[in-house]
PDB file of C-alpha atoms in Angstrom:
ATOM      1  CA  UNK G   1      13.638 -24.228 -18.094  1.00  0.00           C
ATOM      2  CA  UNK G   2      13.481 -24.466 -13.964  1.00  0.00           C
ATOM      3  CA  UNK G   3      11.036 -22.282 -12.293  1.00  0.00           C
ATOM      4  CA  UNK G   4      12.298 -18.553 -10.869  1.00  0.00           C
ATOM      5  CA  UNK G   5      12.849 -18.948  -7.226  1.00  0.00           C
ATOM      6  CA  UNK G   6      11.313 -15.779  -6.654  1.00  0.00           C
ATOM      7  CA  UNK G   7       8.741 -14.459  -8.845  1.00  0.00           C
ATOM      8  CA  UNK G   8       6.660 -11.284  -7.863  1.00  0.00           C
ATOM      9  CA  UNK G   9       3.625 -10.835 -10.057  1.00  0.00           C
ATOM     10  CA  UNK G  10       1.996  -7.447  -9.634  1.00  0.00           C
ATOM     11  CA  UNK G  11       2.964  -7.170  -6.321  1.00  0.00           C
ATOM     12  CA  UNK G  12       1.413  -3.845  -4.774  1.00  0.00           C
ATOM     13  CA  UNK G  13       1.267  -2.308  -1.120  1.00  0.00           C
ATOM     14  CA  UNK G  14      -0.874   0.600  -0.447  1.00  0.00           C
ATOM     15  CA  UNK G  15      -0.742   2.190   2.892  1.00  0.00           C
ATOM     16  CA  UNK G  16      -4.369   3.277   4.139  1.00  0.00           C
ATOM     17  CA  UNK G  17      -3.524   6.332   6.161  1.00  0.00           C
ATOM     18  CA  UNK G  18      -2.352   8.123   3.160  1.00  0.00           C
ATOM     19  CA  UNK G  19      -2.893   6.056   0.165  1.00  0.00           C
ATOM     20  CA  UNK G  20       0.625   6.078  -1.067  1.00  0.00           C
ATOM     21  CA  UNK G  21       1.942   2.649  -2.913  1.00  0.00           C
ATOM     22  CA  UNK G  22       5.167   1.966  -1.358  1.00  0.00           C
ATOM     23  CA  UNK G  23       5.296  -1.073  -3.838  1.00  0.00           C
ATOM     24  CA  UNK G  24       3.443  -0.349  -7.183  1.00  0.00           C
ATOM     25  CA  UNK G  25       2.400  -3.292  -9.242  1.00  0.00           C
ATOM     26  CA  UNK G  26       6.345  -4.674  -9.573  1.00  0.00           C
ATOM     27  CA  UNK G  27       7.014  -7.595 -11.523  1.00  0.00           C
ATOM     28  CA  UNK G  28      10.631  -9.522 -11.626  1.00  0.00           C
ATOM     29  CA  UNK G  29      12.048 -12.909 -11.188  1.00  0.00           C
ATOM     30  CA  UNK G  30      15.097 -14.463  -9.530  1.00  0.00           C
ATOM     31  CA  UNK G  31      16.695 -17.609 -10.937  1.00  0.00           C
ATOM     32  CA  UNK G  32      17.815 -20.329  -9.182  1.00  0.00           C
ATOM     33  CA  UNK G  33      21.759 -20.079  -8.257  1.00  0.00           C
ATOM     34  CA  UNK G  34      21.521 -15.708  -8.695  1.00  0.00           C
ATOM     35  CA  UNK G  35      23.052 -13.509  -6.299  1.00  0.00           C
ATOM     36  CA  UNK G  36      20.167 -10.779  -7.037  1.00  0.00           C
ATOM     37  CA  UNK G  37      20.970  -7.523  -5.897  1.00  0.00           C
ATOM     38  CA  UNK G  38      17.977  -5.497  -5.211  1.00  0.00           C
ATOM     39  CA  UNK G  39      18.746  -1.614  -5.418  1.00  0.00           C
ATOM     40  CA  UNK G  40      16.949   1.699  -4.666  1.00  0.00           C
ATOM     41  CA  UNK G  41      17.161   5.140  -2.604  1.00  0.00           C
ATOM     42  CA  UNK G  42      15.893   5.338   0.670  1.00  0.00           C
ATOM     43  CA  UNK G  43      12.021   5.221   0.578  1.00  0.00           C
ATOM     44  CA  UNK G  44      12.119   3.202  -2.543  1.00  0.00           C
ATOM     45  CA  UNK G  45      10.336   0.546  -1.502  1.00  0.00           C
ATOM     46  CA  UNK G  46      13.140  -2.142  -1.207  1.00  0.00           C
ATOM     47  CA  UNK G  47      12.158  -3.087   2.734  1.00  0.00           C
ATOM     48  CA  UNK G  48       8.346  -3.026   2.160  1.00  0.00           C
ATOM     49  CA  UNK G  49       9.184  -5.655  -0.911  1.00  0.00           C
ATOM     50  CA  UNK G  50      11.476  -7.877   1.306  1.00  0.00           C
ATOM     51  CA  UNK G  51       9.058  -7.886   4.024  1.00  0.00           C
ATOM     52  CA  UNK G  52       6.200  -9.156   1.773  1.00  0.00           C
ATOM     53  CA  UNK G  53       8.607 -11.607   0.523  1.00  0.00           C
ATOM     54  CA  UNK G  54       9.013 -12.794   3.947  1.00  0.00           C
ATOM     55  CA  UNK G  55       5.483 -13.060   4.644  1.00  0.00           C
ATOM     56  CA  UNK G  56       6.042 -10.358   7.315  1.00  0.00           C
ATOM     57  CA  UNK G  57       3.859  -7.683   5.749  1.00  0.00           C
ATOM     58  CA  UNK G  58       0.320  -8.786   3.484  1.00  0.00           C
ATOM     59  CA  UNK G  59       0.274  -7.013  -0.097  1.00  0.00           C
ATOM     60  CA  UNK G  60      -2.464  -4.833  -1.060  1.00  0.00           C
ATOM     61  CA  UNK G  61      -2.964  -6.538  -4.211  1.00  0.00           C
ATOM     62  CA  UNK G  62      -0.792  -9.098  -6.354  1.00  0.00           C
ATOM     63  CA  UNK G  63       1.657 -11.606  -5.090  1.00  0.00           C
ATOM     64  CA  UNK G  64       4.882 -13.550  -5.251  1.00  0.00           C
ATOM     65  CA  UNK G  65       5.868 -16.991  -5.456  1.00  0.00           C
ATOM     66  CA  UNK G  66       8.799 -17.859  -3.275  1.00  0.00           C
ATOM     67  CA  UNK G  67      10.575 -21.252  -3.176  1.00  0.00           C
ATOM     68  CA  UNK G  68       7.525 -22.499  -5.544  1.00  0.00           C
ATOM     69  CA  UNK G  69       5.066 -21.244  -2.738  1.00  0.00           C
ATOM     70  CA  UNK G  70       2.681 -18.596  -3.025  1.00  0.00           C
ATOM     71  CA  UNK G  71       3.061 -15.781  -0.036  1.00  0.00           C
ATOM     72  CA  UNK G  72      -0.404 -15.311   0.161  1.00  0.00           C
ATOM     73  CA  UNK G  73      -1.802 -18.799   0.110  1.00  0.00           C
ATOM     74  CA  UNK G  74       1.122 -21.009   1.774  1.00  0.00           C
ATOM     75  CA  UNK G  75       2.833 -18.544   3.882  1.00  0.00           C
ATOM     76  CA  UNK G  76       4.166 -21.167   6.291  1.00  0.00           C
ATOM     77  CA  UNK G  77       5.581 -23.539   3.512  1.00  0.00           C
ATOM     78  CA  UNK G  78       7.091 -20.556   2.067  1.00  0.00           C
ATOM     79  CA  UNK G  79       8.716 -19.514   5.072  1.00  0.00           C
ATOM     80  CA  UNK G  80      10.571 -23.287   5.416  1.00  0.00           C
ATOM     81  CA  UNK G  81      12.506 -22.204   2.238  1.00  0.00           C
ATOM     82  CA  UNK G  82      13.752 -18.948   3.250  1.00  0.00           C
ATOM     83  CA  UNK G  83      16.677 -17.279   5.712  1.00  0.00           C
ATOM     84  CA  UNK G  84      16.245 -13.973   6.499  1.00  0.00           C
ATOM     85  CA  UNK G  85      18.533 -11.495   8.109  1.00  0.00           C
ATOM     86  CA  UNK G  86      17.035  -8.239   8.658  1.00  0.00           C
ATOM     87  CA  UNK G  87      18.451  -4.853   8.462  1.00  0.00           C
ATOM     88  CA  UNK G  88      18.055  -4.564  12.424  1.00  0.00           C
ATOM     89  CA  UNK G  89      18.206  -7.866  13.866  1.00  0.00           C
ATOM     90  CA  UNK G  90      15.950  -8.258  16.911  1.00  0.00           C
ATOM     91  CA  UNK G  91      16.729 -10.826  19.990  1.00  0.00           C
ATOM     92  CA  UNK G  92      16.103 -11.542  23.370  1.00  0.00           C
ATOM     93  CA  UNK G  93      18.976  -9.771  25.380  1.00  0.00           C
ATOM     94  CA  UNK G  94      18.695 -12.379  28.321  1.00  0.00           C
ATOM     95  CA  UNK G  95      18.830 -15.639  26.084  1.00  0.00           C
ATOM     96  CA  UNK G  96      22.008 -16.908  24.427  1.00  0.00           C
ATOM     97  CA  UNK G  97      22.970 -17.156  20.988  1.00  0.00           C
ATOM     98  CA  UNK G  98      22.663 -20.965  21.107  1.00  0.00           C
ATOM     99  CA  UNK G  99      19.154 -20.487  22.784  1.00  0.00           C
ATOM    100  CA  UNK G 100      18.311 -18.409  20.063  1.00  0.00           C
ATOM    101  CA  UNK G 101      19.480 -20.788  17.579  1.00  0.00           C
ATOM    102  CA  UNK G 102      17.681 -23.944  19.460  1.00  0.00           C
ATOM    103  CA  UNK G 103      14.349 -21.844  19.600  1.00  0.00           C
ATOM    104  CA  UNK G 104      14.574 -20.805  15.714  1.00  0.00           C
ATOM    105  CA  UNK G 105      15.309 -24.403  14.911  1.00  0.00           C
ATOM    106  CA  UNK G 106      12.498 -25.883  16.920  1.00  0.00           C
ATOM    107  CA  UNK G 107       9.927 -23.259  15.411  1.00  0.00           C
ATOM    108  CA  UNK G 108      11.067 -25.034  11.727  1.00  0.00           C
ATOM    109  CA  UNK G 109      11.121 -28.289  13.021  1.00  0.00           C
ATOM    110  CA  UNK G 110      14.587 -28.972  11.501  1.00  0.00           C
ATOM    111  CA  UNK G 111      15.853 -32.660  10.943  1.00  0.00           C
ATOM    112  CA  UNK G 112      19.106 -32.968  12.770  1.00  0.00           C
ATOM    113  CA  UNK G 113      18.708 -29.881  14.657  1.00  0.00           C
ATOM    114  CA  UNK G 114      21.891 -30.254  16.906  1.00  0.00           C
ATOM    115  CA  UNK G 115      23.755 -31.179  14.056  1.00  0.00           C
ATOM    116  CA  UNK G 116      22.741 -28.177  11.788  1.00  0.00           C
ATOM    117  CA  UNK G 117      22.687 -25.588  15.053  1.00  0.00           C
ATOM    118  CA  UNK G 118      26.662 -26.410  14.933  1.00  0.00           C
ATOM    119  CA  UNK G 119      27.055 -26.159  11.296  1.00  0.00           C
ATOM    120  CA  UNK G 120      25.542 -22.595  11.691  1.00  0.00           C
ATOM    121  CA  UNK G 121      27.568 -21.807  14.420  1.00  0.00           C
ATOM    122  CA  UNK G 122      30.818 -22.558  13.077  1.00  0.00           C
ATOM    123  CA  UNK G 123      29.988 -20.838   9.479  1.00  0.00           C
ATOM    124  CA  UNK G 124      28.841 -17.820  10.989  1.00  0.00           C
ATOM    125  CA  UNK G 125      32.100 -17.868  13.307  1.00  0.00           C
ATOM    126  CA  UNK G 126      30.243 -17.520  16.465  1.00  0.00           C
ATOM    127  CA  UNK G 127      31.858 -20.414  18.335  1.00  0.00           C
ATOM    128  CA  UNK G 128      33.588 -17.970  21.065  1.00  0.00           C
ATOM    129  CA  UNK G 129      30.597 -16.138  22.399  1.00  0.00           C
ATOM    130  CA  UNK G 130      27.420 -18.261  21.373  1.00  0.00           C
ATOM    131  CA  UNK G 131      26.923 -19.228  24.918  1.00  0.00           C
ATOM    132  CA  UNK G 132      26.669 -15.793  26.291  1.00  0.00           C
ATOM    133  CA  UNK G 133      23.912 -13.627  26.568  1.00  0.00           C
ATOM    134  CA  UNK G 134      22.923 -11.828  23.579  1.00  0.00           C
ATOM    135  CA  UNK G 135      22.906  -8.355  25.866  1.00  0.00           C
ATOM    136  CA  UNK G 136      26.352  -8.215  25.627  1.00  0.00           C
ATOM    137  CA  UNK G 137      26.715  -8.628  21.728  1.00  0.00           C
ATOM    138  CA  UNK G 138      28.410  -6.253  19.730  1.00  0.00           C
ATOM    139  CA  UNK G 139      26.217  -4.920  16.401  1.00  0.00           C
ATOM    140  CA  UNK G 140      28.760  -7.213  14.303  1.00  0.00           C
ATOM    141  CA  UNK G 141      28.243 -10.338  16.812  1.00  0.00           C
ATOM    142  CA  UNK G 142      24.415  -9.571  16.276  1.00  0.00           C
ATOM    143  CA  UNK G 143      24.954  -9.656  12.648  1.00  0.00           C
ATOM    144  CA  UNK G 144      26.638 -13.003  12.850  1.00  0.00           C
ATOM    145  CA  UNK G 145      23.868 -14.133  15.276  1.00  0.00           C
ATOM    146  CA  UNK G 146      21.479 -13.206  12.954  1.00  0.00           C
ATOM    147  CA  UNK G 147      23.409 -15.184  10.048  1.00  0.00           C
ATOM    148  CA  UNK G 148      23.302 -18.159  11.917  1.00  0.00           C
ATOM    149  CA  UNK G 149      19.483 -18.218  12.684  1.00  0.00           C
ATOM    150  CA  UNK G 150      19.195 -17.636   8.860  1.00  0.00           C
ATOM    151  CA  UNK G 151      20.902 -21.034   8.046  1.00  0.00           C
ATOM    152  CA  UNK G 152      19.933 -23.184  11.058  1.00  0.00           C
ATOM    153  CA  UNK G 153      17.157 -24.894   9.023  1.00  0.00           C
ATOM    154  CA  UNK G 154      19.105 -25.157   5.909  1.00  0.00           C
ATOM    155  CA  UNK G 155      17.090 -22.647   3.478  1.00  0.00           C
ATOM    156  CA  UNK G 156      17.515 -22.571   0.030  1.00  0.00           C
ATOM    157  CA  UNK G 157      17.143 -18.900  -0.167  1.00  0.00           C
ATOM    158  CA  UNK G 158      18.789 -16.273   1.632  1.00  0.00           C
ATOM    159  CA  UNK G 159      17.446 -13.061   1.710  1.00  0.00           C
ATOM    160  CA  UNK G 160      19.750 -10.300   3.320  1.00  0.00           C
ATOM    161  CA  UNK G 161      18.448  -6.587   4.135  1.00  0.00           C
ATOM    162  CA  UNK G 162      21.628  -4.622   4.268  1.00  0.00           C
ATOM    163  CA  UNK G 163      23.869  -7.373   5.434  1.00  0.00           C
ATOM    164  CA  UNK G 164      27.563  -5.184   6.152  1.00  0.00           C
ATOM    165  CA  UNK G 165      25.615  -2.189   7.214  1.00  0.00           C
ATOM    166  CA  UNK G 166      27.318  -0.751  10.461  1.00  0.00           C
ATOM    167  CA  UNK G 167      30.184  -3.399   9.746  1.00  0.00           C
ATOM    168  CA  UNK G 168      33.877  -2.825  10.477  1.00  0.00           C
ATOM    169  CA  UNK G 169      35.755  -3.426   7.319  1.00  0.00           C
ATOM    170  CA  UNK G 170      36.549  -6.940   8.977  1.00  0.00           C
ATOM    171  CA  UNK G 171      32.903  -8.041   9.123  1.00  0.00           C
ATOM    172  CA  UNK G 172      32.274  -6.743   6.226  1.00  0.00           C
ATOM    173  CA  UNK G 173      34.944  -8.709   4.382  1.00  0.00           C
ATOM    174  CA  UNK G 174      33.712 -11.783   6.282  1.00  0.00           C
ATOM    175  CA  UNK G 175      29.851 -11.486   5.153  1.00  0.00           C
ATOM    176  CA  UNK G 176      31.016 -10.667   1.610  1.00  0.00           C
ATOM    177  CA  UNK G 177      33.168 -13.882   1.442  1.00  0.00           C
ATOM    178  CA  UNK G 178      30.246 -16.104   3.037  1.00  0.00           C
ATOM    179  CA  UNK G 179      27.765 -14.602   0.897  1.00  0.00           C
ATOM    180  CA  UNK G 180      30.013 -16.161  -2.205  1.00  0.00           C
ATOM    181  CA  UNK G 181      30.654 -19.711  -0.391  1.00  0.00           C
ATOM    182  CA  UNK G 182      27.200 -19.958   0.230  1.00  0.00           C
ATOM    183  CA  UNK G 183      26.042 -19.435  -3.491  1.00  0.00           C
ATOM    184  CA  UNK G 184      28.539 -21.543  -4.555  1.00  0.00           C
ATOM    185  CA  UNK G 185      27.425 -24.441  -2.044  1.00  0.00           C
ATOM    186  CA  UNK G 186      23.734 -23.662  -4.257  1.00  0.00           C
ATOM    187  CA  UNK G 187      22.043 -20.941  -2.089  1.00  0.00           C
ATOM    188  CA  UNK G 188      19.754 -18.428  -4.190  1.00  0.00           C
ATOM    189  CA  UNK G 189      20.776 -14.893  -2.473  1.00  0.00           C
ATOM    190  CA  UNK G 190      18.736 -12.021  -2.390  1.00  0.00           C
ATOM    191  CA  UNK G 191      20.920  -9.025  -1.432  1.00  0.00           C
ATOM    192  CA  UNK G 192      19.475  -5.841  -0.638  1.00  0.00           C
ATOM    193  CA  UNK G 193      22.450  -2.937  -0.276  1.00  0.00           C
ATOM    194  CA  UNK G 194      23.593   0.571  -0.294  1.00  0.00           C
ATOM    195  CA  UNK G 195      26.861  -0.368  -0.935  1.00  0.00           C
ATOM    196  CA  UNK G 196      26.868  -0.411  -4.723  1.00  0.00           C
ATOM    197  CA  UNK G 197      30.415  -1.493  -5.010  1.00  0.00           C
ATOM    198  CA  UNK G 198      29.241  -4.592  -3.032  1.00  0.00           C
ATOM    199  CA  UNK G 199      26.766  -5.234  -5.225  1.00  0.00           C
ATOM    200  CA  UNK G 200      29.004  -4.952  -8.083  1.00  0.00           C
ATOM    201  CA  UNK G 201      31.474  -7.321  -6.560  1.00  0.00           C
ATOM    202  CA  UNK G 202      29.122  -9.917  -5.651  1.00  0.00           C
ATOM    203  CA  UNK G 203      25.610  -9.732  -7.662  1.00  0.00           C
ATOM    204  CA  UNK G 204      25.159 -11.286 -11.179  1.00  0.00           C
ATOM    205  CA  UNK G 205      21.852  -9.779 -11.789  1.00  0.00           C
ATOM    206  CA  UNK G 206      20.044  -6.693 -10.266  1.00  0.00           C
ATOM    207  CA  UNK G 207      16.593  -5.076  -9.929  1.00  0.00           C
ATOM    208  CA  UNK G 208      16.144  -1.515  -9.311  1.00  0.00           C
ATOM    209  CA  UNK G 209      13.347   0.113  -7.751  1.00  0.00           C
ATOM    210  CA  UNK G 210      12.253   3.837  -7.500  1.00  0.00           C
ATOM    211  CA  UNK G 211       9.403   5.286  -5.949  1.00  0.00           C
ATOM    212  CA  UNK G 212       7.711   1.768  -5.622  1.00  0.00           C
ATOM    213  CA  UNK G 213       8.357   0.966  -9.275  1.00  0.00           C
ATOM    214  CA  UNK G 214      10.903  -1.706 -11.259  1.00  0.00           C
ATOM    215  CA  UNK G 215      12.801   0.676 -13.600  1.00  0.00           C
ATOM    216  CA  UNK G 216      15.368  -2.126 -14.669  1.00  0.00           C
ATOM    217  CA  UNK G 217      16.118  -5.914 -14.054  1.00  0.00           C
ATOM    218  CA  UNK G 218      19.062  -7.027 -15.878  1.00  0.00           C
ATOM    219  CA  UNK G 219      22.540  -8.572 -15.638  1.00  0.00           C
ATOM    220  CA  UNK G 220      24.813  -5.932 -14.327  1.00  0.00           C
ATOM    221  CA  UNK G 221      27.051  -6.319 -17.367  1.00  0.00           C
ATOM    222  CA  UNK G 222      24.351  -5.459 -19.722  1.00  0.00           C
ATOM    223  CA  UNK G 223      23.214  -2.470 -18.008  1.00  0.00           C
ATOM    224  CA  UNK G 224      26.703  -0.925 -18.158  1.00  0.00           C
ATOM    225  CA  UNK G 225      26.976  -1.718 -21.518  1.00  0.00           C
ATOM    226  CA  UNK G 226      23.633  -0.085 -22.599  1.00  0.00           C
ATOM    227  CA  UNK G 227      24.543   2.650 -20.878  1.00  0.00           C
ATOM    228  CA  UNK G 228      28.148   2.736 -22.406  1.00  0.00           C
ATOM    229  CA  UNK G 229      26.537   2.698 -25.975  1.00  0.00           C
ATOM    230  CA  UNK G 230      24.012   5.373 -25.195  1.00  0.00           C
ATOM    231  CA  UNK G 231      26.517   7.545 -23.738  1.00  0.00           C
ATOM    232  CA  UNK G 232      29.307   6.664 -26.145  1.00  0.00           C
ATOM    233  CA  UNK G 233      31.385   6.232 -22.913  1.00  0.00           C
ATOM    234  CA  UNK G 234      33.543   2.989 -23.539  1.00  0.00           C
ATOM    235  CA  UNK G 235      36.616   3.724 -22.124  1.00  0.00           C
ATOM    236  CA  UNK G 236      39.999   2.162 -23.371  1.00  0.00           C
ATOM    237  CA  UNK G 237      42.955   2.370 -21.121  1.00  0.00           C
ATOM    238  CA  UNK G 238      46.604   1.729 -22.128  1.00  0.00           C
ATOM    239  CA  UNK G 239      49.819   1.329 -20.000  1.00  0.00           C
ATOM    240  CA  UNK G 240      52.941   1.664 -22.312  1.00  0.00           C
ATOM    241  CA  UNK G 241      56.046   3.683 -22.538  1.00  0.00           C
ATOM    242  CA  UNK G 242      57.296   6.275 -24.926  1.00  0.00           C
ATOM    243  CA  UNK G 243      53.545   7.651 -25.937  1.00  0.00           C
ATOM    244  CA  UNK G 244      54.191  10.468 -28.275  1.00  0.00           C
ATOM    245  CA  UNK G 245      52.106  12.879 -30.446  1.00  0.00           C
ATOM    246  CA  UNK G 246      52.241  10.661 -33.492  1.00  0.00           C
ATOM    247  CA  UNK G 247      51.017   7.356 -31.656  1.00  0.00           C
ATOM    248  CA  UNK G 248      48.096   9.456 -30.471  1.00  0.00           C
ATOM    249  CA  UNK G 249      47.212  10.975 -33.933  1.00  0.00           C
ATOM    250  CA  UNK G 250      46.948   7.252 -35.345  1.00  0.00           C
ATOM    251  CA  UNK G 251      44.926   5.808 -32.424  1.00  0.00           C
ATOM    252  CA  UNK G 252      42.527   9.033 -32.859  1.00  0.00           C
ATOM    253  CA  UNK G 253      42.594   8.303 -36.581  1.00  0.00           C
ATOM    254  CA  UNK G 254      40.971   4.810 -35.967  1.00  0.00           C
ATOM    255  CA  UNK G 255      36.926   5.154 -36.969  1.00  0.00           C
ATOM    256  CA  UNK G 256      34.849   4.979 -33.836  1.00  0.00           C
ATOM    257  CA  UNK G 257      37.350   6.623 -31.558  1.00  0.00           C
ATOM    258  CA  UNK G 258      36.000   9.701 -30.077  1.00  0.00           C
ATOM    259  CA  UNK G 259      38.862  11.175 -28.095  1.00  0.00           C
ATOM    260  CA  UNK G 260      42.583  10.356 -27.055  1.00  0.00           C
ATOM    261  CA  UNK G 261      44.304  11.712 -23.808  1.00  0.00           C
ATOM    262  CA  UNK G 262      47.717  11.232 -22.742  1.00  0.00           C
ATOM    263  CA  UNK G 263      48.368  10.042 -19.498  1.00  0.00           C
ATOM    264  CA  UNK G 264      51.137   9.856 -17.177  1.00  0.00           C
ATOM    265  CA  UNK G 265      51.691   5.806 -17.728  1.00  0.00           C
ATOM    266  CA  UNK G 266      50.524   5.594 -21.542  1.00  0.00           C
ATOM    267  CA  UNK G 267      46.775   6.875 -22.838  1.00  0.00           C
ATOM    268  CA  UNK G 268      43.122   6.934 -22.393  1.00  0.00           C
ATOM    269  CA  UNK G 269      40.620   6.519 -25.322  1.00  0.00           C
ATOM    270  CA  UNK G 270      37.150   7.194 -25.469  1.00  0.00           C
ATOM    271  CA  UNK G 271      35.348   4.805 -28.075  1.00  0.00           C
ATOM    272  CA  UNK G 272      32.028   4.448 -29.457  1.00  0.00           C
ATOM    273  CA  UNK G 273      31.910   0.490 -29.488  1.00  0.00           C
ATOM    274  CA  UNK G 274      33.532  -1.928 -27.122  1.00  0.00           C
ATOM    275  CA  UNK G 275      35.183  -4.289 -29.993  1.00  0.00           C
ATOM    276  CA  UNK G 276      37.455  -1.241 -30.624  1.00  0.00           C
ATOM    277  CA  UNK G 277      39.717  -2.015 -27.908  1.00  0.00           C
ATOM    278  CA  UNK G 278      40.855  -5.168 -30.416  1.00  0.00           C
ATOM    279  CA  UNK G 279      41.618  -2.455 -33.213  1.00  0.00           C
ATOM    280  CA  UNK G 280      43.470  -0.017 -30.337  1.00  0.00           C
ATOM    281  CA  UNK G 281      45.657  -3.105 -29.444  1.00  0.00           C
ATOM    282  CA  UNK G 282      46.559  -4.640 -32.966  1.00  0.00           C
ATOM    283  CA  UNK G 283      47.401  -0.846 -33.857  1.00  0.00           C
ATOM    284  CA  UNK G 284      49.782  -0.498 -31.399  1.00  0.00           C
ATOM    285  CA  UNK G 285      51.512  -3.611 -31.904  1.00  0.00           C
ATOM    286  CA  UNK G 286      51.805  -2.570 -35.317  1.00  0.00           C
ATOM    287  CA  UNK G 287      53.351   0.499 -34.513  1.00  0.00           C
ATOM    288  CA  UNK G 288      55.716  -1.491 -32.100  1.00  0.00           C
ATOM    289  CA  UNK G 289      54.774  -0.086 -28.975  1.00  0.00           C
ATOM    290  CA  UNK G 290      55.530  -2.102 -26.068  1.00  0.00           C
ATOM    291  CA  UNK G 291      52.392  -2.403 -24.287  1.00  0.00           C
ATOM    292  CA  UNK G 292      51.969  -3.156 -20.524  1.00  0.00           C
ATOM    293  CA  UNK G 293      48.381  -3.304 -19.966  1.00  0.00           C
ATOM    294  CA  UNK G 294      45.316  -2.294 -21.777  1.00  0.00           C
ATOM    295  CA  UNK G 295      41.879  -2.662 -20.324  1.00  0.00           C
ATOM    296  CA  UNK G 296      38.153  -1.883 -21.737  1.00  0.00           C
ATOM    297  CA  UNK G 297      35.989   0.131 -18.416  1.00  0.00           C
ATOM    298  CA  UNK G 298      32.491   0.169 -18.975  1.00  0.00           C
ATOM    299  CA  UNK G 299      30.386   2.790 -16.554  1.00  0.00           C
ATOM    300  CA  UNK G 300      30.479   0.990 -13.033  1.00  0.00           C
ATOM    301  CA  UNK G 301      26.993   0.061 -11.232  1.00  0.00           C
ATOM    302  CA  UNK G 302      27.063   3.524  -9.451  1.00  0.00           C
ATOM    303  CA  UNK G 303      26.853   5.465 -12.503  1.00  0.00           C
ATOM    304  CA  UNK G 304      24.492   3.221 -13.765  1.00  0.00           C
ATOM    305  CA  UNK G 305      22.458   3.518 -10.808  1.00  0.00           C
ATOM    306  CA  UNK G 306      22.443   7.218 -10.908  1.00  0.00           C
ATOM    307  CA  UNK G 307      21.578   7.146 -14.682  1.00  0.00           C
ATOM    308  CA  UNK G 308      18.503   5.176 -14.278  1.00  0.00           C
ATOM    309  CA  UNK G 309      17.260   6.801 -11.381  1.00  0.00           C
ATOM    310  CA  UNK G 310      17.963  10.441 -12.504  1.00  0.00           C
ATOM    311  CA  UNK G 311      14.593  12.484 -12.665  1.00  0.00           C
ATOM    312  CA  UNK G 312      12.693   9.595 -12.176  1.00  0.00           C
TER     313      UNK G 312
END
């Protein structure tokens, strides 16, 4: 097995003024090739964790291995492996976008700097305004410049803190597509976002932090199935014509079917186990129902998140 790309080891941050542990002894791993979603309510410890992983904040205790380097022992080597988009990117207003990229490239001692800068400009789609002063940039333009800056040294890991925050639908669509594209090209993505539908669309694994503690780390599908099993909440939705009471009775009589309800386009059944989807489909075929569609629905990420964090 290959080593994780990110691994936290009892990572802790305690603020001296009030003694509160913003991040409390957390442990999780991000595997190579993941798009890893990092979730939590406001004040949960997400940004503090990200700042420690980036080397912008020293842990009180514990550590993390990022890109094969200990963030406390080898911070400069670690920073060469990561590209970061902060929630609120900061730039020098009187410098152009290209000047920022050149400065950042020099800091990282990038090989083939001009080529890498041009690739980053094109990937981020800032060709039209990269030579303008940044003080004239909109919020969306600054987000794209931040992306180019994060990519200019071709890092293997991208750490994105609310990358679509404040963007219009077009900008949001662009960022979601570029995240998928970069991941397909081999980048590991660590993504913090409040937009749970976005995380569900992009990520394969998530970690949920609340009050400084990690509550869950798993595949999204595993968390959804675990909740559905616990809550007895798998839903089978069927679209079909001429659904009558006799058909609903036969579906309801299948062992493990909790309830059946007629809908405008067919019916919806709540079932105990996901494999009952197959039995319902078989029963409908045997009855002679012409099925337009049949789908198994599990709890979405928002439902899972609320369930895991409630009462904590």
